[in-house]
Amino acid sequence: MTDFAKTRQMFDIPPGVIYLNGNSLGPMPKAAPNAINSFLMDEWRTELVRGWNTKNWFMQSNTLGDRLGRLIGAPAGSTVVGDTLSIRVFQAVAAALALAPDRRVILSDSGNFPTDLYMVEGLMGLRDVGYELRTPAPEDVLDHITEEVATVMVTEVDYRSGRKHDMQAIIKKAHSVGATVVWDLAHSIGAIPVDMYGTNADFAVGCTYKFLNSGPGGPAFIYVAPRLIDQVAPVLSGWFAHEAPFAFDLNFRPMPGKIDRMRIGTPSIAAFSLLGAALDIWDGVDMLDLRARSIELSEALISGVEAKCPGLTLASPRDPEQRGSHVAFKFEHGYACMQALIAQGVIGDFRAPNIMRFGITPLFTSLEDITQAVDILANILTEKTWQNPEFQSKALVT
Ligand SMILES: *Cc1c(COP(=O)(O)O)cnc(C)c1O
């Protein structure tokens, strides 16, 4: 059994804070300051440029990719980290399109995170061959997978509602019509069990600063099925993807047969040091234990809010099997109410137009945190604290 009392001790959460936003930005691991400091003092300062070899900086995209791959059922050698999720979406969709050169339809859904759709729009603009991005309602995706579709690009867990797609069903249907699937696992990795290998997934991308706790701007990742890697065009053909980067050839030759061809350019090694410290915590975590605990905490939040917080209605699927690891409620005064909650130390977030979101993160959240958060929320509603003028004006980031 995973020891969640122990993992909780591995985070440095400010006193008085109940942090229910680890789905947006994970909290700082206690090991993070030492990790970054030792990178600075024992690696950059002392090794200088030698660190690329002596500290293995050059291969950290791969070694960290392998460590993180364990959490999504990805075999060693199929995942690399670096760059941002938006860039990885572009890269994965471009690679998927190149595998189906005669097809023009990219299928996503209207619940997808906007940057994923924006990146595809930008990609379509580069090649004037009549690409079309279709965004049916999430529940209709399966029916829209036809032989016109080159690739399906969906986020497994909806960033607002927490609704979860049926990964196995979508992959099976896509493969049956000769299409591939690009999964965005931003709200899946570290949140729910994922099995890239077992579901025969093609591509996946995601970030590490949410449930994995690597810090703001932590590196993204990309997974490519080993069976596809030799056919996959890197598209963003940077020198870190070259077969022989230090031959400095004038022409690009992608690294044959290896995920290295999805690397791009010099990654942030400082950010890698923080990701390494964050992944240490995951070493003792069993994803099935985490899932069971996440459901227990989510159910406690939902039943508490429904019993004590009139005016809020559940915006997430009621069936826990249909949800990821956050819970959303609709409330007309959701923004002001969330500001009032944050002022009392309960940190969640708000998504337009009226969604209050609460991340459920068993590594550092206890049942007692949930009960306390519900009581504070109930009090804000009874006292109408949210009406206070200071809670009305919207900040740059909600
Ligand atoms: C968080 C999130 C992003 C963010 O992309 P960045 O490039 O890291 O800013 C993209 N897509 C989804 C589905 C997300 O949840």
Coordinates of C-alpha atoms and ligand atoms in Angstrom, one line a residue:
M1 CA 0.0 0.0 0.0
T2 CA 1.2 3.5 -0.8
D3 CA 1.9 5.5 2.4
F4 CA 0.1 8.8 1.8
A5 CA 0.9 10.1 5.2
K6 CA 4.5 9.8 4.2
T7 CA 4.1 11.4 0.8
R8 CA 2.3 14.3 2.4
Q9 CA 5.4 14.9 4.5
M10 CA 7.4 15.3 1.4
F11 CA 5.7 18.6 0.4
D12 CA 6.3 22.0 1.8
I13 CA 2.8 23.5 1.9
P14 CA 2.5 26.8 3.8
P15 CA 0.8 26.5 7.2
G16 CA -2.9 27.4 7.1
V17 CA -3.3 26.4 3.5
I18 CA -5.5 23.7 2.2
Y19 CA -4.2 23.3 -1.3
L20 CA -6.9 22.0 -3.8
N21 CA -5.2 23.3 -6.9
G22 CA -2.5 20.6 -7.6
N23 CA -4.3 20.0 -10.9
S24 CA -3.2 23.4 -12.1
L25 CA 0.2 23.8 -10.3
G26 CA 1.5 21.2 -7.9
P27 CA 3.0 22.4 -4.6
M28 CA 6.7 22.5 -3.9
P29 CA 8.4 19.2 -2.8
K30 CA 10.6 19.7 0.3
A31 CA 13.5 18.3 -1.8
A32 CA 13.2 21.0 -4.5
P33 CA 15.5 23.7 -2.9
N34 CA 18.3 21.2 -2.4
A35 CA 17.8 19.8 -5.9
I36 CA 18.1 23.1 -7.6
N37 CA 20.9 24.3 -5.3
S38 CA 22.9 21.2 -5.9
F39 CA 22.4 21.6 -9.7
L40 CA 23.7 25.2 -9.3
M41 CA 26.6 24.5 -6.9
D42 CA 27.7 21.0 -7.8
E43 CA 26.9 20.9 -11.5
W44 CA 26.7 24.3 -13.3
R45 CA 29.3 26.1 -11.1
T46 CA 31.9 23.3 -10.9
E47 CA 31.4 21.4 -14.1
L48 CA 30.6 24.2 -16.5
V49 CA 30.2 22.9 -20.0
R50 CA 31.6 19.6 -19.0
G51 CA 28.3 18.9 -17.2
W52 CA 26.7 17.8 -20.5
N53 CA 28.9 14.7 -20.2
T54 CA 29.9 14.5 -16.5
K55 CA 26.4 15.1 -15.2
N56 CA 24.6 13.5 -18.1
W57 CA 22.7 16.6 -18.9
F58 CA 22.6 15.6 -22.6
M59 CA 20.6 12.4 -21.9
Q60 CA 18.3 13.7 -19.1
S61 CA 15.4 14.3 -21.6
N62 CA 15.4 10.5 -22.0
T63 CA 16.2 9.4 -18.4
L64 CA 13.5 11.6 -17.0
G65 CA 11.2 10.5 -19.8
D66 CA 11.7 6.9 -18.7
R67 CA 11.0 7.6 -15.1
L68 CA 7.9 9.5 -15.9
G69 CA 6.9 6.9 -18.5
R70 CA 6.3 4.4 -15.7
L71 CA 3.3 6.5 -14.5
I72 CA 1.6 6.1 -17.9
G73 CA 2.5 2.5 -18.8
A74 CA 5.1 3.7 -21.4
P75 CA 8.0 1.3 -22.0
A76 CA 11.5 2.6 -21.5
G77 CA 12.8 4.5 -24.6
S78 CA 9.4 5.7 -25.7
T79 CA 9.1 9.1 -23.8
V80 CA 11.2 12.2 -23.7
V81 CA 10.8 15.4 -21.7
G82 CA 11.4 19.1 -22.6
D83 CA 9.8 22.1 -24.1
T84 CA 6.2 23.1 -23.4
L85 CA 2.9 21.2 -23.8
S86 CA 1.7 23.5 -26.5
I87 CA 4.8 22.8 -28.6
R88 CA 4.4 19.0 -27.9
V89 CA 0.8 19.2 -29.1
F90 CA 2.0 20.8 -32.4
Q91 CA 4.8 18.2 -32.7
A92 CA 2.6 15.2 -32.1
V93 CA -0.3 16.3 -34.3
A94 CA 2.2 17.2 -37.1
A95 CA 3.7 13.7 -36.8
A96 CA 0.3 12.0 -36.8
L97 CA -0.8 14.0 -39.9
A98 CA 2.4 12.9 -41.8
L99 CA 1.4 9.3 -41.1
A100 CA -1.9 9.8 -43.1
P101 CA -0.9 12.0 -46.0
D102 CA -4.1 11.5 -47.9
R103 CA -6.5 12.5 -45.1
R104 CA -7.5 16.0 -44.1
V105 CA -9.6 15.8 -41.0
I106 CA -8.2 16.4 -37.5
L107 CA -10.9 15.4 -34.9
S108 CA -10.9 16.9 -31.5
D109 CA -13.8 18.0 -29.2
S110 CA -15.4 21.2 -28.0
G111 CA -14.3 20.6 -24.5
N112 CA -10.6 20.5 -25.3
F113 CA -8.2 22.9 -23.7
P114 CA -8.0 25.9 -26.1
T115 CA -4.2 25.9 -26.6
D116 CA -4.5 22.4 -28.1
L117 CA -7.0 23.7 -30.7
Y118 CA -5.0 26.9 -31.3
M119 CA -1.8 25.0 -32.0
V120 CA -3.6 22.8 -34.5
E121 CA -5.0 25.9 -36.2
G122 CA -1.5 27.2 -36.5
L123 CA -0.3 23.9 -37.9
M124 CA -3.1 23.8 -40.5
G125 CA -2.1 27.3 -41.6
L126 CA 1.3 26.1 -42.6
R127 CA 0.1 23.7 -45.2
D128 CA -2.6 25.0 -47.5
V129 CA -4.0 21.5 -48.4
G130 CA -7.5 21.8 -47.0
Y131 CA -7.1 20.6 -43.4
E132 CA -10.2 20.7 -41.3
L133 CA -10.5 20.7 -37.5
R134 CA -13.7 19.1 -36.2
T135 CA -14.8 19.8 -32.7
P136 CA -18.0 17.9 -31.9
A137 CA -19.2 17.6 -28.3
P138 CA -17.0 15.3 -26.2
E139 CA -19.6 12.6 -25.9
D140 CA -19.9 12.5 -29.7
V141 CA -16.2 12.0 -30.5
L142 CA -16.5 8.2 -31.0
D143 CA -19.3 8.7 -33.6
H144 CA -17.1 11.2 -35.5
I145 CA -14.2 8.8 -36.0
T146 CA -14.5 8.0 -39.7
E147 CA -12.2 7.1 -42.6
E148 CA -11.8 10.8 -43.3
V149 CA -10.0 11.3 -40.0
A150 CA -6.2 11.5 -40.1
T151 CA -5.8 11.8 -36.4
V152 CA -7.9 12.2 -33.3
M153 CA -6.5 14.7 -30.8
V154 CA -8.3 14.7 -27.5
T155 CA -7.5 15.4 -23.8
E156 CA -8.4 12.4 -21.8
V157 CA -9.6 14.4 -18.7
D158 CA -11.5 17.6 -19.4
Y159 CA -9.8 20.5 -17.7
R160 CA -13.1 22.0 -16.6
S161 CA -15.5 19.2 -15.8
G162 CA -13.1 16.4 -15.1
R163 CA -15.0 14.2 -17.5
K164 CA -12.9 11.3 -18.7
H165 CA -12.8 9.9 -22.3
D166 CA -12.9 6.2 -22.8
M167 CA -9.3 5.8 -24.0
Q168 CA -9.5 2.2 -25.1
A169 CA -12.7 2.7 -27.1
I170 CA -11.4 5.7 -28.9
I171 CA -8.1 4.0 -29.8
K172 CA -9.8 0.9 -31.0
K173 CA -12.3 2.8 -33.2
A174 CA -9.5 5.1 -34.6
H175 CA -7.3 2.1 -35.5
S176 CA -10.2 0.3 -37.1
V177 CA -10.5 3.2 -39.6
G178 CA -6.8 3.6 -40.1
A179 CA -6.4 6.8 -38.0
T180 CA -4.1 7.5 -35.0
V181 CA -4.8 9.2 -31.7
V182 CA -2.9 11.9 -29.9
W183 CA -3.7 11.9 -26.2
D184 CA -3.2 15.0 -24.1
L185 CA -2.5 13.6 -20.6
A186 CA -2.2 17.0 -18.9
H187 CA -4.9 16.0 -16.4
S188 CA -4.1 12.3 -16.4
I189 CA -0.5 11.8 -15.6
G190 CA -0.2 11.5 -11.8
A191 CA -4.0 11.7 -11.5
I192 CA -5.3 8.4 -12.8
P193 CA -3.8 5.1 -14.0
V194 CA -2.9 5.3 -17.7
D195 CA -1.6 2.4 -19.8
M196 CA 0.0 3.6 -23.1
Y197 CA 1.3 0.1 -23.9
G198 CA -1.8 -1.9 -22.8
T199 CA -4.2 0.4 -24.8
N200 CA -1.9 0.3 -27.9
A201 CA -1.8 4.1 -27.9
D202 CA 0.0 6.0 -30.7
F203 CA 1.0 9.4 -29.3
A204 CA 0.7 11.2 -26.0
V205 CA 1.8 14.5 -24.7
G206 CA 1.4 16.2 -21.3
C207 CA 3.0 18.5 -18.8
T208 CA 4.7 17.9 -15.5
Y209 CA 3.8 21.0 -13.5
K210 CA 0.3 19.9 -12.6
F211 CA -0.1 16.6 -10.8
L212 CA 3.6 15.8 -11.0
N213 CA 4.7 18.9 -9.1
S214 CA 7.8 19.9 -11.1
G215 CA 7.2 23.7 -10.6
P216 CA 5.9 26.4 -12.9
G217 CA 7.1 26.0 -16.4
G218 CA 8.4 22.4 -15.7
P219 CA 9.1 20.5 -18.9
A220 CA 6.4 18.8 -21.0
F221 CA 6.7 15.2 -22.4
I222 CA 5.9 13.3 -25.5
Y223 CA 5.3 9.6 -25.9
V224 CA 5.5 7.8 -29.3
A225 CA 4.6 4.1 -29.6
P226 CA 7.8 2.2 -30.3
R227 CA 6.1 0.5 -33.3
L228 CA 5.7 4.0 -35.0
I229 CA 9.0 5.6 -34.1
D230 CA 10.9 4.8 -37.3
Q231 CA 8.1 6.2 -39.5
V232 CA 7.5 9.4 -37.4
A233 CA 8.6 12.7 -38.8
P234 CA 10.0 14.9 -36.0
V235 CA 8.8 18.0 -37.9
L236 CA 10.4 20.3 -35.3
S237 CA 13.8 19.0 -36.5
G238 CA 16.2 20.5 -34.0
W239 CA 19.8 19.3 -33.6
F240 CA 19.0 17.3 -30.4
A241 CA 16.9 15.0 -32.6
H242 CA 19.8 14.5 -35.1
E243 CA 21.4 11.1 -35.6
A244 CA 24.8 12.7 -34.9
P245 CA 24.3 16.1 -33.4
F246 CA 28.0 16.7 -33.0
A247 CA 28.8 15.9 -36.6
F248 CA 27.3 19.2 -37.4
D249 CA 26.1 18.1 -40.8
L250 CA 24.2 20.6 -42.8
N251 CA 21.3 18.3 -43.4
F252 CA 18.9 16.9 -40.9
R253 CA 18.9 13.1 -40.3
P254 CA 16.5 12.1 -37.6
M255 CA 17.9 9.6 -35.0
P256 CA 16.8 6.3 -36.4
G257 CA 14.6 4.0 -34.3
K258 CA 14.7 6.1 -31.2
I259 CA 12.5 8.5 -29.3
D260 CA 15.5 10.9 -29.4
R261 CA 14.2 12.1 -32.7
M262 CA 11.4 13.9 -30.8
R263 CA 13.9 16.0 -28.8
I264 CA 14.3 19.5 -30.2
G265 CA 17.0 21.8 -28.8
T266 CA 18.8 22.6 -25.5
P267 CA 16.4 21.9 -22.7
S268 CA 16.3 23.7 -19.3
I269 CA 18.5 21.5 -17.1
A270 CA 17.6 23.7 -14.1
A271 CA 14.0 22.7 -14.6
F272 CA 15.0 19.1 -15.0
S273 CA 16.6 19.1 -11.6
L274 CA 13.2 20.1 -10.1
L275 CA 11.4 17.4 -12.1
G276 CA 13.9 14.8 -10.8
A277 CA 13.1 15.8 -7.2
A278 CA 9.4 15.7 -7.9
L279 CA 9.6 12.2 -9.5
D280 CA 11.5 10.9 -6.4
I281 CA 8.1 11.2 -4.5
W282 CA 6.4 9.1 -7.2
D283 CA 8.8 6.2 -6.8
G284 CA 6.8 4.8 -3.9
V285 CA 3.4 5.4 -5.3
D286 CA 1.1 2.8 -6.8
M287 CA -1.3 4.4 -9.3
L288 CA -4.2 2.0 -8.3
D289 CA -3.8 3.1 -4.6
L290 CA -3.8 6.7 -5.7
R291 CA -6.9 6.2 -7.8
A292 CA -8.8 4.6 -4.9
R293 CA -7.8 7.4 -2.6
S294 CA -8.6 10.1 -5.2
I295 CA -12.2 8.7 -5.6
E296 CA -12.6 8.5 -1.8
L297 CA -11.6 12.2 -1.4
S298 CA -13.7 13.3 -4.4
E299 CA -16.8 11.6 -3.1
A300 CA -16.3 13.2 0.3
L301 CA -16.0 16.6 -1.4
I302 CA -19.1 16.1 -3.5
S303 CA -21.3 14.8 -0.7
G304 CA -20.0 17.5 1.7
V305 CA -20.8 20.3 -0.8
E306 CA -24.2 18.9 -1.7
A307 CA -25.1 18.6 2.0
K308 CA -23.8 22.0 3.2
C309 CA -23.4 24.4 0.3
P310 CA -26.7 25.3 -1.3
G311 CA -26.4 27.1 -4.7
L312 CA -23.5 25.0 -5.9
T313 CA -24.3 22.3 -8.4
L314 CA -22.0 19.5 -9.5
A315 CA -20.5 20.1 -13.0
S316 CA -18.5 16.9 -13.0
P317 CA -19.8 13.4 -13.9
R318 CA -21.4 11.9 -10.8
D319 CA -20.0 8.4 -11.6
P320 CA -16.4 8.4 -10.2
E321 CA -15.3 6.1 -13.0
Q322 CA -16.2 8.8 -15.5
R323 CA -14.1 11.4 -13.7
G324 CA -10.4 12.3 -13.5
S325 CA -9.0 13.7 -10.3
H326 CA -10.6 17.1 -9.9
V327 CA -14.2 18.1 -9.1
A328 CA -16.0 21.1 -10.5
F329 CA -19.1 22.9 -9.3
K330 CA -21.2 25.6 -11.0
F331 CA -22.0 28.6 -9.0
E332 CA -23.3 31.9 -10.3
H333 CA -20.9 33.9 -8.1
G334 CA -18.1 31.3 -8.6
Y335 CA -15.3 33.8 -9.1
A336 CA -16.0 35.9 -6.0
C337 CA -16.7 32.8 -4.0
M338 CA -13.3 31.3 -5.0
Q339 CA -11.6 34.5 -4.0
A340 CA -13.3 34.4 -0.6
L341 CA -12.2 30.8 -0.2
I342 CA -8.6 31.6 -1.1
A343 CA -8.6 34.5 1.4
Q344 CA -9.4 31.9 4.0
G345 CA -6.6 29.5 2.9
V346 CA -8.6 27.1 0.7
I347 CA -7.0 27.3 -2.7
G348 CA -8.9 26.1 -5.7
D349 CA -9.5 28.0 -8.9
F350 CA -12.1 29.3 -11.3
R351 CA -12.8 28.6 -15.0
A352 CA -15.2 30.9 -16.9
P353 CA -18.1 31.2 -17.0
N354 CA -19.0 29.9 -13.6
I355 CA -16.9 26.9 -12.7
M356 CA -15.2 26.4 -9.3
R357 CA -12.6 23.8 -9.6
F358 CA -11.0 21.7 -6.9
G359 CA -8.0 19.4 -7.6
I360 CA -7.9 16.1 -5.7
T361 CA -4.3 15.1 -5.0
P362 CA -3.9 12.2 -2.6
L363 CA -0.1 12.7 -2.3
F364 CA -0.7 15.7 0.0
T365 CA -4.5 16.0 0.6
S366 CA -6.2 14.3 3.5
L367 CA -9.9 13.6 4.2
E368 CA -9.6 16.1 7.0
D369 CA -8.5 18.8 4.5
I370 CA -11.6 18.1 2.5
T371 CA -14.0 18.3 5.5
Q372 CA -12.4 21.5 6.6
A373 CA -12.6 23.0 3.1
V374 CA -16.3 22.2 2.9
D375 CA -16.9 23.8 6.3
I376 CA -15.1 27.0 5.3
L377 CA -17.0 27.1 2.0
A378 CA -20.4 26.5 3.8
N379 CA -19.6 29.4 6.1
I380 CA -18.8 31.7 3.2
L381 CA -22.1 30.9 1.6
T382 CA -24.1 31.4 4.9
E383 CA -22.3 34.7 5.7
K384 CA -22.3 35.7 2.0
T385 CA -18.7 36.7 2.5
W386 CA -18.2 36.4 -1.3
Q387 CA -20.2 39.7 -1.7
N388 CA -17.3 41.6 -0.2
P389 CA -16.1 44.1 -2.9
E390 CA -12.4 42.9 -2.7
F391 CA -13.5 39.6 -4.2
Q392 CA -15.2 41.0 -7.3
S393 CA -12.4 42.2 -9.5
K394 CA -10.8 39.6 -11.8
A395 CA -7.0 39.0 -11.7
L396 CA -4.9 38.4 -14.8
V397 CA -4.8 34.6 -14.0
T398 CA -8.0 33.0 -12.6
Ligands
LIG1 C1 -2.5 22.8 -18.8 C2 -2.8 22.4 -20.2 C3 -2.1 22.9 -21.2 C4 -1.1 24.0 -21.0 O1 -0.1 24.0 -22.1 P1 1.3 24.8 -21.8 O2 1.9 24.8 -23.1 O3 2.0 24.0 -20.8 O4 0.9 26.2 -21.3 C5 -2.4 22.5 -22.5 N1 -3.4 21.5 -22.7 C6 -4.1 21.0 -21.7 C7 -5.1 20.0 -22.0 C8 -3.8 21.4 -20.4 O5 -4.6 20.9 -19.4

